[in-house]
Tab-separated table of C-alpha atoms in Angstrom:
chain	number	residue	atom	x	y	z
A	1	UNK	CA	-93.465	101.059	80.816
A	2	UNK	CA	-91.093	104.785	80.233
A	3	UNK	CA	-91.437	105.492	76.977
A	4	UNK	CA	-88.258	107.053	75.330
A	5	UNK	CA	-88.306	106.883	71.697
A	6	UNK	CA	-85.649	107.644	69.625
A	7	UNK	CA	-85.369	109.463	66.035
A	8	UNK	CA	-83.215	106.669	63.845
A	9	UNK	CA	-84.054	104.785	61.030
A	10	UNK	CA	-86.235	102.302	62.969
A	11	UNK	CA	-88.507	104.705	64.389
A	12	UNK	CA	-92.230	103.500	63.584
A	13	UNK	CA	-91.302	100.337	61.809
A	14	UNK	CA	-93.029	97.079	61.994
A	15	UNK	CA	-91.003	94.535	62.995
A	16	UNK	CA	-91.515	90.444	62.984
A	17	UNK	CA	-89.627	88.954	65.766
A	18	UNK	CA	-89.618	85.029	66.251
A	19	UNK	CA	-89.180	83.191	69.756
A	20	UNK	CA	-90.425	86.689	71.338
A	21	UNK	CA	-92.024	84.683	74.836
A	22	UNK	CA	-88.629	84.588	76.055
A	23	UNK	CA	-84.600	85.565	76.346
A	24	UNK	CA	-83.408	87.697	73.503
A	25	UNK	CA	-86.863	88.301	71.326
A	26	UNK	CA	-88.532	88.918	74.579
A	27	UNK	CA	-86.113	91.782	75.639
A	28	UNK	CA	-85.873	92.622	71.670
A	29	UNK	CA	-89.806	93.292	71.711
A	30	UNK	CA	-89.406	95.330	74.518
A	31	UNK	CA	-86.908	97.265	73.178
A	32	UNK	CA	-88.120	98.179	70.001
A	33	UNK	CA	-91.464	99.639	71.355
A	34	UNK	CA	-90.187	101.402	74.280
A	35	UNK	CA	-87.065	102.849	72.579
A	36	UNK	CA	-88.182	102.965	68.783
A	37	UNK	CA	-91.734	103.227	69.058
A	38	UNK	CA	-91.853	99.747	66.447
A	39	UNK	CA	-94.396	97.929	66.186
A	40	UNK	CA	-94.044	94.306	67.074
A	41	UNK	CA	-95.518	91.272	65.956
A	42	UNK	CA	-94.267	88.405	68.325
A	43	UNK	CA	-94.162	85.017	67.288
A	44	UNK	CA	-93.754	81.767	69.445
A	45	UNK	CA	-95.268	78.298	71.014
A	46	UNK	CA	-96.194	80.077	74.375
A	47	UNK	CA	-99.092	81.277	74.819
A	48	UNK	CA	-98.876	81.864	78.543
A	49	UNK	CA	-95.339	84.084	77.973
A	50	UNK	CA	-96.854	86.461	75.307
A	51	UNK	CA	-99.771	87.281	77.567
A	52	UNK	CA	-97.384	88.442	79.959
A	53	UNK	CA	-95.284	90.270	77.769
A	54	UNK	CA	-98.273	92.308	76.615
A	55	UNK	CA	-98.773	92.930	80.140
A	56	UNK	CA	-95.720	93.809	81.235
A	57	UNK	CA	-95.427	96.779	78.006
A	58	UNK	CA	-98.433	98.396	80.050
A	59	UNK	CA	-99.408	101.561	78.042
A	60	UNK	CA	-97.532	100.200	75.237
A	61	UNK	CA	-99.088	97.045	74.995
A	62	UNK	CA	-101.264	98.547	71.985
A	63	UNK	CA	-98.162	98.149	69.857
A	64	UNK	CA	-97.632	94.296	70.438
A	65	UNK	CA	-99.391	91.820	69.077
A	66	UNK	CA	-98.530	87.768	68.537
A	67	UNK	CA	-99.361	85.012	66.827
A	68	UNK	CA	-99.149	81.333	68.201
A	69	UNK	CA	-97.600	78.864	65.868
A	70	UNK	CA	-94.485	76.736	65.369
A	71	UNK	CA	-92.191	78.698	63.063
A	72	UNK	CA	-90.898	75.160	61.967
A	73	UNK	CA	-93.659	74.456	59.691
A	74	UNK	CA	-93.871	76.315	56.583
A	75	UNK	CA	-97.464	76.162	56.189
A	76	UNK	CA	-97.615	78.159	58.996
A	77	UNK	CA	-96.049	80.695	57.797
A	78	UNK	CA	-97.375	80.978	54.101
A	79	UNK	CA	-100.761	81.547	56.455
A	80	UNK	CA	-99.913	83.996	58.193
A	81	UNK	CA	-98.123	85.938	54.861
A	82	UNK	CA	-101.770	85.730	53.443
A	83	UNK	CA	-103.105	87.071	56.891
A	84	UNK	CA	-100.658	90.484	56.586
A	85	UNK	CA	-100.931	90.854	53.131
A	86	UNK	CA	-104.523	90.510	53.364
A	87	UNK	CA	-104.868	92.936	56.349
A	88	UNK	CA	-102.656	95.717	54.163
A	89	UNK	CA	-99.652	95.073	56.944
A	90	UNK	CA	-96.268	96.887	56.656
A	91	UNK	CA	-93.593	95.191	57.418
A	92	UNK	CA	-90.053	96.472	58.114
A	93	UNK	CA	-88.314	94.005	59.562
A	94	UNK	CA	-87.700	90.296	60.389
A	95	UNK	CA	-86.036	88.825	63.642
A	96	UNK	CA	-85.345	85.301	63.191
A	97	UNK	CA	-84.446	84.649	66.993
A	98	UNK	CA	-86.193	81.115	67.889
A	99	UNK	CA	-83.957	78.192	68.744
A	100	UNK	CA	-83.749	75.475	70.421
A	101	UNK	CA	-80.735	73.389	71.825
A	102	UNK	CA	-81.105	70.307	72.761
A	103	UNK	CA	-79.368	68.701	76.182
A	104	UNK	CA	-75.329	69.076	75.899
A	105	UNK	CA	-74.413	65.355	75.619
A	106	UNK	CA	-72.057	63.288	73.287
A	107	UNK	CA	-73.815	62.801	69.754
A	108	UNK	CA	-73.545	58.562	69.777
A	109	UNK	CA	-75.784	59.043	72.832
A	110	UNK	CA	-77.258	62.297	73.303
A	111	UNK	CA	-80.766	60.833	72.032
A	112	UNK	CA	-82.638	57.594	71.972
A	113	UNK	CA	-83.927	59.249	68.482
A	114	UNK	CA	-81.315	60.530	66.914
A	115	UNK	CA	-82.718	61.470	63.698
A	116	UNK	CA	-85.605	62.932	65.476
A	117	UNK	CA	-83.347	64.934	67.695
A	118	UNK	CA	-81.866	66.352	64.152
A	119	UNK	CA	-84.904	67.225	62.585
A	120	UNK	CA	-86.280	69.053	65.636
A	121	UNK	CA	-82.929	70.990	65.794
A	122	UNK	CA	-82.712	71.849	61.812
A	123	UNK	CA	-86.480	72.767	61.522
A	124	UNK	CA	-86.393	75.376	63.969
A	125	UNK	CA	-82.871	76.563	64.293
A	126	UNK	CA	-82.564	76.804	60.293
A	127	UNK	CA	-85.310	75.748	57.601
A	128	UNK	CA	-87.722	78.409	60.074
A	129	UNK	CA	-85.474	81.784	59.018
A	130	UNK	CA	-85.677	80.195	55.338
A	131	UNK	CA	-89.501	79.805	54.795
A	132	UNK	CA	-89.702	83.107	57.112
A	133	UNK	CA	-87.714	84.927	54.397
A	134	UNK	CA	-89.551	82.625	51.675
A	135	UNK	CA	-92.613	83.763	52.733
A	136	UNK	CA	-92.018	87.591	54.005
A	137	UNK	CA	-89.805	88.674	51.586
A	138	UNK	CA	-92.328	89.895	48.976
A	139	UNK	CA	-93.807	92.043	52.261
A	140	UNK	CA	-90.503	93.620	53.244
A	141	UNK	CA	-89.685	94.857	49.785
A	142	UNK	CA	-92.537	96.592	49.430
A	143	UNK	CA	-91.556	98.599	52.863
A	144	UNK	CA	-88.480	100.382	51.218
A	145	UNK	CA	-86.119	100.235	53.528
A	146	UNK	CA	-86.058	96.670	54.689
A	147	UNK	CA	-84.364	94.956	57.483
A	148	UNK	CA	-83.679	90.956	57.691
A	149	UNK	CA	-82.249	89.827	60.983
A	150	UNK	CA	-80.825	86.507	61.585
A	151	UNK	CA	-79.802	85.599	64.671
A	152	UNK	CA	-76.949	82.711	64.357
A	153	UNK	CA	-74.525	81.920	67.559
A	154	UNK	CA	-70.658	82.112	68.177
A	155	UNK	CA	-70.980	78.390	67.605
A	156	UNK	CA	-71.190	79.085	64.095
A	157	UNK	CA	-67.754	79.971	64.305
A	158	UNK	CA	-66.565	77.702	66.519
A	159	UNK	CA	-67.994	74.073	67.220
A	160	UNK	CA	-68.057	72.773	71.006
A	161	UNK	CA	-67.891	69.131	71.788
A	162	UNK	CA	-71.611	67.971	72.819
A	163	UNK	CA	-73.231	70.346	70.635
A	164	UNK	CA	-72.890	68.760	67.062
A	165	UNK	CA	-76.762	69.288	65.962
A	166	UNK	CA	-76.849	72.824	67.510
A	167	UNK	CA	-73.346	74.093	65.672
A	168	UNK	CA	-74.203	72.549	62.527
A	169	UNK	CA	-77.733	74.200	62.454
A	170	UNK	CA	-76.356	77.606	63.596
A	171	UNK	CA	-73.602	77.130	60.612
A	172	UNK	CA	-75.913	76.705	58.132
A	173	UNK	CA	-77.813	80.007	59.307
A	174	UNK	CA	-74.729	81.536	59.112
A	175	UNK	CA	-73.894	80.974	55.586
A	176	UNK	CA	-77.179	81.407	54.658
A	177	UNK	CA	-77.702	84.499	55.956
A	178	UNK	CA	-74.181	85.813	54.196
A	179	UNK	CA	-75.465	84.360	51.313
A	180	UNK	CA	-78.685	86.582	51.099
A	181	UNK	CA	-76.946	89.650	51.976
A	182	UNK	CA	-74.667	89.292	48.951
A	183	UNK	CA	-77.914	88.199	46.301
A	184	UNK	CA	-80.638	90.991	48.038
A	185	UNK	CA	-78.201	93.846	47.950
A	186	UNK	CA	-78.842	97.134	48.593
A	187	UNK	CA	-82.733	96.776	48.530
A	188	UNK	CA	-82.750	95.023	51.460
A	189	UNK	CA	-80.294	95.039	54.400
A	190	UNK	CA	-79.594	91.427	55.938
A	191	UNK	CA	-77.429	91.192	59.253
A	192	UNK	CA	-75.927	88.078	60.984
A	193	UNK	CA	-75.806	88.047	64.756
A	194	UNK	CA	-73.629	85.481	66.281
A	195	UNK	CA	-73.678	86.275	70.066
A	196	UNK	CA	-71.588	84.107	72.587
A	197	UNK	CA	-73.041	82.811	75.944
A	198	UNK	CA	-76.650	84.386	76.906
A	199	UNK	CA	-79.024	83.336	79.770
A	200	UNK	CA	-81.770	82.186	78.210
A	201	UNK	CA	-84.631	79.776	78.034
A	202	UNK	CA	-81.972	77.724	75.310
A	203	UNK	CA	-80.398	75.830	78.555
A	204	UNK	CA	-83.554	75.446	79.432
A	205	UNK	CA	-82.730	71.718	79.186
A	206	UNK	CA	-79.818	72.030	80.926
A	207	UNK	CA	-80.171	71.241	84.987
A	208	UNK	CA	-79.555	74.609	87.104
A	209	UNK	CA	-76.822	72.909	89.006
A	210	UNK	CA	-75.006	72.148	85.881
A	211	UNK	CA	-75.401	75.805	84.531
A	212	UNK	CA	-74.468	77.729	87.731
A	213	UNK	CA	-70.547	78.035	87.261
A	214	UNK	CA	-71.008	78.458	83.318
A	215	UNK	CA	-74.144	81.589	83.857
A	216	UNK	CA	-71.503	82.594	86.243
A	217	UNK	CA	-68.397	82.817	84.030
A	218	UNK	CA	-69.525	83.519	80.318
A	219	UNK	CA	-73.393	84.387	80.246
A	220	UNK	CA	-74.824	87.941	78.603
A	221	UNK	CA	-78.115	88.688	79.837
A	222	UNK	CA	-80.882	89.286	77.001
A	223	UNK	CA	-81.368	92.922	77.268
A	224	UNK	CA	-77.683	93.506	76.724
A	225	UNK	CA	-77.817	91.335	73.922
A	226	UNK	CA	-80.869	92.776	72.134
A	227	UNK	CA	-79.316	96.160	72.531
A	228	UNK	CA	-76.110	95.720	71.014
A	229	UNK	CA	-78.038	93.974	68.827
A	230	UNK	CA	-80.186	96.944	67.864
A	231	UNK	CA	-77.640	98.970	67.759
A	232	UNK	CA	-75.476	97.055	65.033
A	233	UNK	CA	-78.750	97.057	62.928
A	234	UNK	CA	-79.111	100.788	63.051
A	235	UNK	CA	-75.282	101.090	62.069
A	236	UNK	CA	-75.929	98.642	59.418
A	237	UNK	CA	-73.388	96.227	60.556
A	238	UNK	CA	-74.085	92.840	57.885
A	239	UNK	CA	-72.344	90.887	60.548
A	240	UNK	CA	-72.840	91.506	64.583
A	241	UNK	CA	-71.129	89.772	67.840
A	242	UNK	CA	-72.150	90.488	71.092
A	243	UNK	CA	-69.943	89.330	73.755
A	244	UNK	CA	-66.307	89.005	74.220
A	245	UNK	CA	-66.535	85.278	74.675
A	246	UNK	CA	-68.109	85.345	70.892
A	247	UNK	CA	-65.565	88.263	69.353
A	248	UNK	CA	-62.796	85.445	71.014
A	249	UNK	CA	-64.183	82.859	69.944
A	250	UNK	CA	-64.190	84.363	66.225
A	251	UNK	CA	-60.995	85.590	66.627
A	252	UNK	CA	-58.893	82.847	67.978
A	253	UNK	CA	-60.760	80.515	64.736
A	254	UNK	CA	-59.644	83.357	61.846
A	255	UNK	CA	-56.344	83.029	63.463
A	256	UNK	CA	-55.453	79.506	63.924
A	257	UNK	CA	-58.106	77.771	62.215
A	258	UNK	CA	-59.096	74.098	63.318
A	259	UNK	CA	-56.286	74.421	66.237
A	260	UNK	CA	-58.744	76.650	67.769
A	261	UNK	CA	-61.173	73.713	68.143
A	262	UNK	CA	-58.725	71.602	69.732
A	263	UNK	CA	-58.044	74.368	71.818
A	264	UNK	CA	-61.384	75.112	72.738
A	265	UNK	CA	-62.333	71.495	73.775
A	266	UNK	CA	-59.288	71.323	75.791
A	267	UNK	CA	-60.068	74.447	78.097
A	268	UNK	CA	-63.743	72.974	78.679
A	269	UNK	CA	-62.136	69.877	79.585
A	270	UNK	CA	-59.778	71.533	81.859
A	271	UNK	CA	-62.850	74.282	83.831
A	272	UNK	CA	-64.694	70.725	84.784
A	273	UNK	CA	-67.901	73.017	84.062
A	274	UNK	CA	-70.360	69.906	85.076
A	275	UNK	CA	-72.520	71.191	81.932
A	276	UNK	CA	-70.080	69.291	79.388
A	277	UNK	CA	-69.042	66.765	82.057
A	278	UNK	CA	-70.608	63.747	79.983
A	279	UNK	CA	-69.090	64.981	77.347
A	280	UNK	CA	-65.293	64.503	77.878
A	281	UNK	CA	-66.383	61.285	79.914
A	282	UNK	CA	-64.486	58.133	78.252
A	283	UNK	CA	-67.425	55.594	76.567
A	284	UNK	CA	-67.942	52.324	77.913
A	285	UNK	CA	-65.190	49.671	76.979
A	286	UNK	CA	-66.095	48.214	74.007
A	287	UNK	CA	-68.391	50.593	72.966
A	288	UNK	CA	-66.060	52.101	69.842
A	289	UNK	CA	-65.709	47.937	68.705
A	290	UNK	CA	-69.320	47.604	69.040
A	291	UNK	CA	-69.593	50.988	66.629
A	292	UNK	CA	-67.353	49.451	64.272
A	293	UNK	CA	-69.375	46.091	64.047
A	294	UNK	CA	-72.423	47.926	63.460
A	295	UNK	CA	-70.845	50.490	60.912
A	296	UNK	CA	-69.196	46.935	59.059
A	297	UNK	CA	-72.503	45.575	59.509
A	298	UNK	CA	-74.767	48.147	57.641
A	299	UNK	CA	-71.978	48.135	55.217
C-alpha cells in the first residue's frame, strides 16, 4: 500500500477503532496508517476480515494489529484495558464504529424475539461506546491530546418507519456522546458523526434485490465516509455529517420538527424502495383488535 503521510495532529497516534473487519472502520484503518502513519488497533467478531485487512496494508501491515471479541460485553473490554495498560500502550484515540441493524420490518413483527432483538441492538449499537469510554478513558487521558469518536447515524436525527430499535439506539449515542463532550472538556476532544446512507456490511441483512434502487439513490461508500470523517476530527468539529442525505435530513428536522417525520415516511412510501415495502404494508384485519385485547389483557 502508497504510503503518504501527512503532518497534522494525528500523525503517529494510536488509535482504537471498533467494527474495523468491514465498511467504515475498515476504510478508517486504512486511512489512518496510510495517510497519518497511526497506529491501529482493530477490533471486531471476524476473524477471517482482519486477516485480510492486515494483508491488504502490505508494508504497512506492521502498524495494525486486532483483537477478536464482542465489544458488547463489558468484560471484554475491562480485559483488554488491563492488556494495554499492562503492555505500557498509548492510546490516542477511540472509534466507536460497530453496529448492527437488524432487518427493516414493522416493530409488532420485525422479530419472533422481540426483546432479544432489542438487547442485541442496544448492546452493540450503544452500551459498547459506553464501557469502551468506561474502560479507555483513564488510557486516553494520559495521551494528552485525546480523541473520542462516536460514530451515531442521521437516524439520530430523524427516525424512519421500520427502524425503531436502530433509531432509538443511535439516539441514545447521540446524546451521549454530546453529553461527554460538554463534562470532558477541553482535556479530551469528543466528536459525534451522524452520516446518512453508506454501503456497508449494516444491510447486510437486507436482500440485494431490495437494496439495489436504495445503494443506487442515497448510499456513500466507506472511504468517502471515513475521510470526511477524518477530516472533521482534525478540524475539531464536536459534531460531523457526511452526506447530503444526512445534512437534509438534519436540516429539514431543526426546521420543521416532527412534520419532518411525517414527511419523511411519506416520501419512502411514495419511492416504493422494496427495502421498506413491508413496512408501509397495511396489517392483517384484525390484527390492531387483537393488539388491543392483548394490551387490555396484560392490563
Amino acid at each position: 500500500m502508497e504510503v503518504r503521510i501527512k503532518n497534522t495532529r494525528l500523525a503517529g497516534q494510536t488509535a482504537v477503532i471498533t467494527g474495523a473487519s468491514s465498511g467504515i472502520g475498515r476504510e478508517l484503518t486504512k486511512l489512518l496508517i496510510s495517510r497519518y502513519g497511526c497506529s491501529v488497533i482493530g477490533l471486531a467478531r471476524n476473524e477471517e476480515k482482519l486477516k485480510g485487512l492486515s494483508e491488504e496494508l502490505g508494508n504497512l501491515s506492521g502498524r495494525f494489529s486486532w483483537r477478536v471479541f464482542d465489544v458488547s460485553e463489558r468484560a471484554n473490554w475491562r480485559k483488554f484495558a488491563a492488556e494495554l495498560a499492562g503492555s505500557g500502550t498509548q492510546v490516542n484515540m477511540l472509534f466507536n464504529n460497530a453496529g448492527i441493524m437488524p432487518p427493516v420490518a414493522r416493530f409488532e413483527t420485525a422479530e419472533k424475539d422481540p426483546d432479544n432483538c432489542a438487547f442485541r441492538v442496544m448492546n452493540t449499537d450503544f452500551y459498547a461506546s459506553l464501557y469502551a469510554v468506561w474502560e479507555l478513558l483513564p488510557l486516553l487521558r494520559r495521551s494528552g491530546e485525546a480523541c473520542i469518536v462516536n460514530i451515531s447515524s442521521a437516524a439520530a436525527f430523524v427516525s424512519l418507519p421500520g427502524t425503531a430499535m436502530y433509531c432509538a439506539a443511535k439516539a441514545a449515542l447521540r446524546a451521549f456522546s454530546e453529553c461527554l463532550a460538554q463534562e470532558l472538556g477541553g482535556g479530551v476532544f469528543v466528536a459525534t458523526v451522524c452520516p446518512g446512507f453508506v454501503r456497508t456490511d449494516l444491510f447486510r441483512n437486507q436482500s440485494e434485490e431490495c437494496m439495489t434502487r436504495l445503494v443506487l439513490s442515497f448510499c456513500m461508500q466507506p472511504a468517502k465516509a471515513a475521510l470526511k470523517i477524518i477530516r472533521g476530527v482534525i478540524k475539531r468539529r464536536h459534531m460531523i455529517v457526511p452526506g447530503a442525505d444526512a445534512k437534509i435530513m438534519r436540516f429539514l428536522h431543526g426546521l420543521f420538527g416532527t412534520a419532518a417525520l411525517d414527511l419523511f415516511a411519506f416520501l419512502l412510501r411514495a419511492s416504493h424502495i422494496k427495502l421498506y415495502s413491508e413496512v408501509f404494508t397495511e396489517l392483517p384485519c384484525g390484527a390492531d383488535d387483537q393488539s388491543d385485547q392483548q394490551t387490555a389483557a396484560a392490563n
